[in-house]
Structure formats: structure tokens, C-alpha cells
Short mmCIF file of N, CA, C and O in Angstrom, two decimals:
data_model
loop_
_atom_site.label_atom_id
_atom_site.label_comp_id
_atom_site.label_asym_id
_atom_site.label_seq_id
_atom_site.Cartn_x
_atom_site.Cartn_y
_atom_site.Cartn_z
N MET A 674 -45.57 36.16 20.95
CA MET A 674 -44.55 35.93 19.91
C MET A 674 -45.44 34.79 19.23
O MET A 674 -45.88 33.62 19.79
N LEU A 675 -45.08 34.97 17.60
CA LEU A 675 -46.02 33.90 16.91
C LEU A 675 -44.40 32.90 16.93
O LEU A 675 -43.33 33.69 16.39
N VAL A 676 -45.14 31.74 16.74
CA VAL A 676 -43.58 30.90 16.68
C VAL A 676 -44.18 29.88 15.42
O VAL A 676 -45.49 29.13 15.45
N LEU A 677 -43.40 29.74 14.59
CA LEU A 677 -43.42 29.04 13.18
C LEU A 677 -42.42 28.04 12.71
O LEU A 677 -41.35 28.23 13.07
N SER A 678 -42.65 27.13 12.43
CA SER A 678 -41.65 26.08 11.99
C SER A 678 -41.76 25.97 10.27
O SER A 678 -42.63 26.12 9.54
N ARG A 679 -40.54 26.06 9.57
CA ARG A 679 -39.99 26.09 8.31
C ARG A 679 -39.13 25.06 7.83
O ARG A 679 -38.27 25.29 8.79
N LYS A 680 -39.13 24.92 6.84
CA LYS A 680 -38.10 24.08 6.49
C LYS A 680 -37.03 25.04 5.34
O LYS A 680 -37.43 25.96 4.54
N LYS A 681 -35.92 24.38 5.22
CA LYS A 681 -34.69 25.09 4.16
C LYS A 681 -35.67 25.67 2.98
O LYS A 681 -36.73 24.33 2.24
N GLY A 682 -35.75 26.75 2.10
CA GLY A 682 -36.42 26.69 1.35
C GLY A 682 -37.72 27.40 1.03
O GLY A 682 -38.14 28.38 0.35
N GLU A 683 -38.30 27.28 2.61
CA GLU A 683 -39.55 28.04 2.57
C GLU A 683 -39.18 29.34 3.38
O GLU A 683 -38.65 29.69 3.70
N SER A 684 -40.61 29.84 3.85
CA SER A 684 -40.41 31.51 3.72
C SER A 684 -41.50 31.93 4.71
O SER A 684 -42.63 31.08 4.72
N ILE A 685 -41.74 33.09 5.09
CA ILE A 685 -42.83 33.52 5.53
C ILE A 685 -43.14 34.97 4.98
O ILE A 685 -42.16 35.72 4.66
N MET A 686 -44.05 35.60 5.34
CA MET A 686 -44.51 37.03 4.95
C MET A 686 -44.56 37.69 6.18
O MET A 686 -45.60 37.45 6.89
N ILE A 687 -44.36 39.22 6.19
CA ILE A 687 -44.49 40.21 7.11
C ILE A 687 -45.03 41.28 6.29
O ILE A 687 -44.31 41.86 5.84
N GLY A 688 -46.54 41.15 6.39
CA GLY A 688 -47.62 42.08 5.53
C GLY A 688 -47.24 42.03 4.38
O GLY A 688 -46.62 40.69 3.47
N ASP A 689 -47.26 42.66 3.42
CA ASP A 689 -47.45 42.43 1.92
C ASP A 689 -46.20 42.47 1.01
O ASP A 689 -45.78 41.97 0.03
N HIS A 690 -44.85 42.97 2.03
CA HIS A 690 -43.54 43.62 1.14
C HIS A 690 -42.61 43.01 1.94
O HIS A 690 -41.41 43.14 1.58
N VAL A 691 -42.60 42.06 3.16
CA VAL A 691 -41.20 41.90 3.56
C VAL A 691 -41.63 40.33 3.98
O VAL A 691 -42.56 39.67 4.27
N GLU A 692 -40.48 39.27 3.04
CA GLU A 692 -40.45 38.06 2.87
C GLU A 692 -39.25 37.57 3.57
O GLU A 692 -37.70 38.25 3.43
N VAL A 693 -39.17 36.42 4.62
CA VAL A 693 -38.19 35.83 5.27
C VAL A 693 -38.07 34.58 4.78
O VAL A 693 -38.90 33.51 5.05
N LYS A 694 -36.67 34.19 4.14
CA LYS A 694 -36.59 33.01 3.36
C LYS A 694 -35.54 32.06 4.25
O LYS A 694 -34.61 32.64 4.63
N VAL A 695 -35.82 30.58 4.74
CA VAL A 695 -34.62 30.21 5.30
C VAL A 695 -33.82 29.72 4.44
O VAL A 695 -34.32 28.90 3.56
N ILE A 696 -32.93 29.95 4.09
CA ILE A 696 -32.02 29.82 3.36
C ILE A 696 -30.88 28.37 3.52
O ILE A 696 -30.69 27.18 3.17
N ALA A 697 -30.26 28.47 4.59
CA ALA A 697 -29.90 27.33 5.16
C ALA A 697 -30.00 26.77 6.89
O ALA A 697 -30.11 27.89 7.48
N VAL A 698 -30.00 25.59 7.25
CA VAL A 698 -29.79 25.12 8.74
C VAL A 698 -28.45 24.28 8.83
O VAL A 698 -28.55 23.24 8.22
N ASP A 699 -27.84 24.59 9.84
CA ASP A 699 -26.57 24.10 9.95
C ASP A 699 -26.49 24.03 11.43
O ASP A 699 -25.78 24.90 12.30
N GLY A 700 -26.80 23.09 12.06
CA GLY A 700 -26.23 22.76 13.44
C GLY A 700 -27.64 23.83 14.11
O GLY A 700 -28.73 23.62 13.65
N ASP A 701 -26.76 24.78 15.22
CA ASP A 701 -27.99 25.44 15.89
C ASP A 701 -28.15 26.84 15.27
O ASP A 701 -28.06 27.76 15.81
N GLN A 702 -27.37 27.05 14.16
CA GLN A 702 -27.34 28.18 13.27
C GLN A 702 -28.34 27.74 11.95
O GLN A 702 -28.77 27.02 11.18
N VAL A 703 -29.07 29.26 12.06
CA VAL A 703 -30.19 28.99 10.87
C VAL A 703 -29.79 30.76 9.70
O VAL A 703 -29.52 31.48 10.44
N LYS A 704 -29.67 30.34 8.56
CA LYS A 704 -29.52 31.37 7.89
C LYS A 704 -30.30 31.67 7.10
O LYS A 704 -31.07 30.66 6.36
N LEU A 705 -31.02 33.22 6.99
CA LEU A 705 -32.00 33.69 6.55
C LEU A 705 -31.69 34.46 5.32
O LEU A 705 -30.71 35.40 5.53
N GLY A 706 -32.83 34.68 4.33
CA GLY A 706 -32.69 35.85 3.56
C GLY A 706 -34.09 36.37 3.61
O GLY A 706 -34.93 36.07 3.99
N ILE A 707 -33.42 38.13 3.72
CA ILE A 707 -34.71 38.91 3.71
C ILE A 707 -35.14 39.58 2.43
O ILE A 707 -33.96 40.39 2.26
N VAL A 708 -36.21 39.59 2.24
CA VAL A 708 -36.34 40.54 0.87
C VAL A 708 -37.35 41.49 1.40
O VAL A 708 -38.49 41.31 1.75
N ALA A 709 -37.07 42.84 1.33
CA ALA A 709 -37.69 43.84 2.09
C ALA A 709 -37.86 45.31 0.87
O ALA A 709 -36.43 45.38 0.38
N PRO A 710 -38.15 46.26 1.21
CA PRO A 710 -38.24 47.59 0.40
C PRO A 710 -36.84 48.01 0.93
O PRO A 710 -37.02 48.28 2.17
N LYS A 711 -36.36 49.08 0.12
CA LYS A 711 -35.40 49.62 0.67
C LYS A 711 -35.53 50.60 1.51
O LYS A 711 -34.91 51.18 2.84
N SER A 712 -36.85 50.78 1.81
CA SER A 712 -37.42 51.95 3.16
C SER A 712 -37.56 50.89 4.20
O SER A 712 -37.47 51.95 5.47
N VAL A 713 -37.35 50.07 4.56
CA VAL A 713 -37.65 49.39 5.68
C VAL A 713 -36.36 48.93 5.86
O VAL A 713 -35.08 47.94 5.56
N LYS A 714 -35.87 49.01 7.16
CA LYS A 714 -34.30 48.97 7.92
C LYS A 714 -34.46 47.44 8.39
O LYS A 714 -35.35 47.37 9.09
N VAL A 715 -33.47 47.15 8.28
CA VAL A 715 -33.49 45.26 8.70
C VAL A 715 -31.98 45.63 9.30
O VAL A 715 -30.93 45.62 8.38
N HIS A 716 -31.98 45.23 10.65
CA HIS A 716 -30.75 45.20 11.17
C HIS A 716 -30.76 43.72 11.99
O HIS A 716 -32.19 43.52 12.52
N ARG A 717 -29.77 43.25 12.88
CA ARG A 717 -29.52 42.34 13.74
C ARG A 717 -29.68 42.65 14.70
O ARG A 717 -29.87 44.25 15.21
N SER A 718 -30.69 42.11 15.73
CA SER A 718 -31.08 43.05 17.06
C SER A 718 -30.01 43.26 17.87
O SER A 718 -30.21 44.53 18.26
N GLU A 719 -28.83 42.76 17.89
CA GLU A 719 -27.62 43.26 18.56
C GLU A 719 -27.29 44.82 17.79
O GLU A 719 -27.35 45.41 18.54
N VAL A 720 -26.73 44.76 16.95
CA VAL A 720 -26.91 46.09 15.87
C VAL A 720 -28.11 47.14 16.10
O VAL A 720 -27.70 48.34 16.81
N PHE A 721 -29.40 46.77 16.36
CA PHE A 721 -30.18 47.70 16.74
C PHE A 721 -30.30 48.38 18.13
O PHE A 721 -30.54 49.52 17.88
N GLU A 722 -29.90 47.28 18.98
CA GLU A 722 -30.04 48.01 20.11
C GLU A 722 -28.89 48.98 20.28
O GLU A 722 -28.86 49.66 21.02
N SER A 723 -27.94 48.47 19.90
CA SER A 723 -26.69 49.13 19.81
C SER A 723 -26.86 50.77 19.31
O SER A 723 -26.57 52.04 19.68
N ILE A 724 -27.79 50.96 17.71
CA ILE A 724 -27.95 52.07 17.25
C ILE A 724 -28.93 52.95 18.38
O ILE A 724 -29.18 53.93 18.61
N GLN A 725 -30.03 52.21 18.77
CA GLN A 725 -30.81 52.72 20.26
C GLN A 725 -30.38 53.32 20.96
O GLN A 725 -30.15 54.40 21.67
N GLN A 726 -28.99 52.67 21.85
CA GLN A 726 -28.33 53.07 22.71
C GLN A 726 -27.61 54.40 22.33
O GLN A 726 -27.46 55.32 23.16
N GLN A 727 -26.54 54.51 21.21
CA GLN A 727 -26.10 55.59 20.73
C GLN A 727 -27.17 56.62 20.47
O GLN A 727 -26.78 57.90 20.57
N ASN A 728 -28.50 56.42 20.26
CA ASN A 728 -29.01 57.79 19.87
C ASN A 728 -29.26 58.12 21.29
O ASN A 728 -29.91 59.68 21.05
N LYS A 729 -29.95 57.49 22.17
CA LYS A 729 -30.43 58.05 23.71
C LYS A 729 -28.94 58.45 23.76
O LYS A 729 -29.05 59.81 24.75
N GLU A 730 -27.69 58.28 23.80
CA GLU A 730 -26.54 58.99 24.25
C GLU A 730 -26.37 60.49 23.73
O GLU A 730 -25.81 61.16 24.18
N ALA A 731 -26.72 60.39 22.08
CA ALA A 731 -26.64 61.71 21.41
C ALA A 731 -27.40 62.77 21.80
O ALA A 731 -27.25 63.81 21.92
N LEU A 732 -28.75 62.07 22.43
CA LEU A 732 -29.43 63.02 23.03
C LEU A 732 -29.05 63.67 24.80
O LEU A 732 -29.75 64.78 24.85
N GLU A 733 -28.50 63.32 25.16
CA GLU A 733 -28.05 63.69 26.43
C GLU A 733 -27.02 64.33 26.35
O GLU A 733 -25.51 64.41 26.32
N VAL A 734 -27.24 65.81 26.35
CA VAL A 734 -26.30 66.84 26.08
C VAL A 734 -26.46 67.81 27.31
O VAL A 734 -27.16 67.85 27.85
N ALA A 735 -24.58 68.06 27.99
CA ALA A 735 -24.54 69.25 28.92
C ALA A 735 -25.63 70.34 28.43
O ALA A 735 -25.52 70.97 27.28
N PRO A 736 -26.39 70.97 29.57
CA PRO A 736 -27.18 72.28 29.25
C PRO A 736 -26.13 73.27 28.68
O PRO A 736 -26.43 74.20 27.78
N ASP A 737 -25.10 73.84 28.86
CA ASP A 737 -23.80 74.49 28.54
C ASP A 737 -23.72 73.98 26.85
O ASP A 737 -23.18 75.47 26.28
N PHE A 738 -23.51 73.13 26.80
CA PHE A 738 -23.09 72.65 25.34
C PHE A 738 -24.29 73.51 24.35
O PHE A 738 -24.01 74.17 23.55
N VAL A 739 -25.49 73.44 25.03
CA VAL A 739 -26.63 74.11 23.98
C VAL A 739 -26.58 75.28 23.97
O VAL A 739 -26.61 76.32 22.88
N LYS A 740 -26.22 76.03 25.23
CA LYS A 740 -26.01 77.67 25.22
C LYS A 740 -24.93 78.02 24.25
O LYS A 740 -25.17 79.12 23.70
N ASN A 741 -23.86 77.09 24.36
CA ASN A 741 -22.86 77.54 23.30
C ASN A 741 -22.92 77.33 21.79
O ASN A 741 -22.47 78.03 21.07
N LEU A 742 -24.12 76.95 21.75
CA LEU A 742 -24.70 76.72 19.62
C LEU A 742 -25.38 77.95 19.76
O LEU A 742 -25.22 78.26 18.30
N LYS A 743 -25.60 78.65 20.43
CA LYS A 743 -26.36 79.96 19.71
C LYS A 743 -25.54 81.01 19.13
O LYS A 743 -24.11 80.83 19.42
N LEU A 744 -26.21 81.46 17.83
CA LEU A 744 -25.52 82.41 17.04
C LEU A 744 -24.88 83.47 18.13
O LEU A 744 -25.44 84.19 18.81
N LYS A 745 -23.38 83.78 17.51
CA LYS A 745 -22.75 85.39 18.14
C LYS A 745 -23.48 86.34 16.99
O LYS A 745 -23.25 86.10 15.75
N LYS A 746 -24.01 87.61 17.80
CA LYS A 746 -24.09 88.45 16.92
C LYS A 746 -22.89 89.65 16.64
O LYS A 746 -22.59 89.70 17.44
#
């Protein structure tokens, strides 16, 4: 893990197209601004983990369910 110190108004670049800027610091909370191309998905980690879990659950289907999806002639 790379650890950086930044002050309010400063930023870091991730690659050539993603900028993470420190907008505000209030106690133990930091507000970040992220500038990224629309093709880059940006999520809070807890939302990202929830999406991953939902995708895993969606892949777990009962074998009978797949059989029932076959086209009837």
C-alpha cells in the first residue's frame, strides 16, 4: 500500500486520467473529489463489495432453473 500525505486542495493522480483531490478535512472525516472518465467505475468500498456479493449470488442458480429456461418447441 502506498501511503501519501496531502493537504486540503491537493490531489494525487492515478494513471493519466484519474485525479483524487482532498476537498475537506473535518476531524476524522475526509471529503474526496474524484475526477475520472465515465468509463471508470468509482464506488465506495462497501458498495463495491455489496455489488460483488450480489454478482456471486446471481451466478448461483439451481440446475433445474437452467433446464427450465430451454426453449420449448
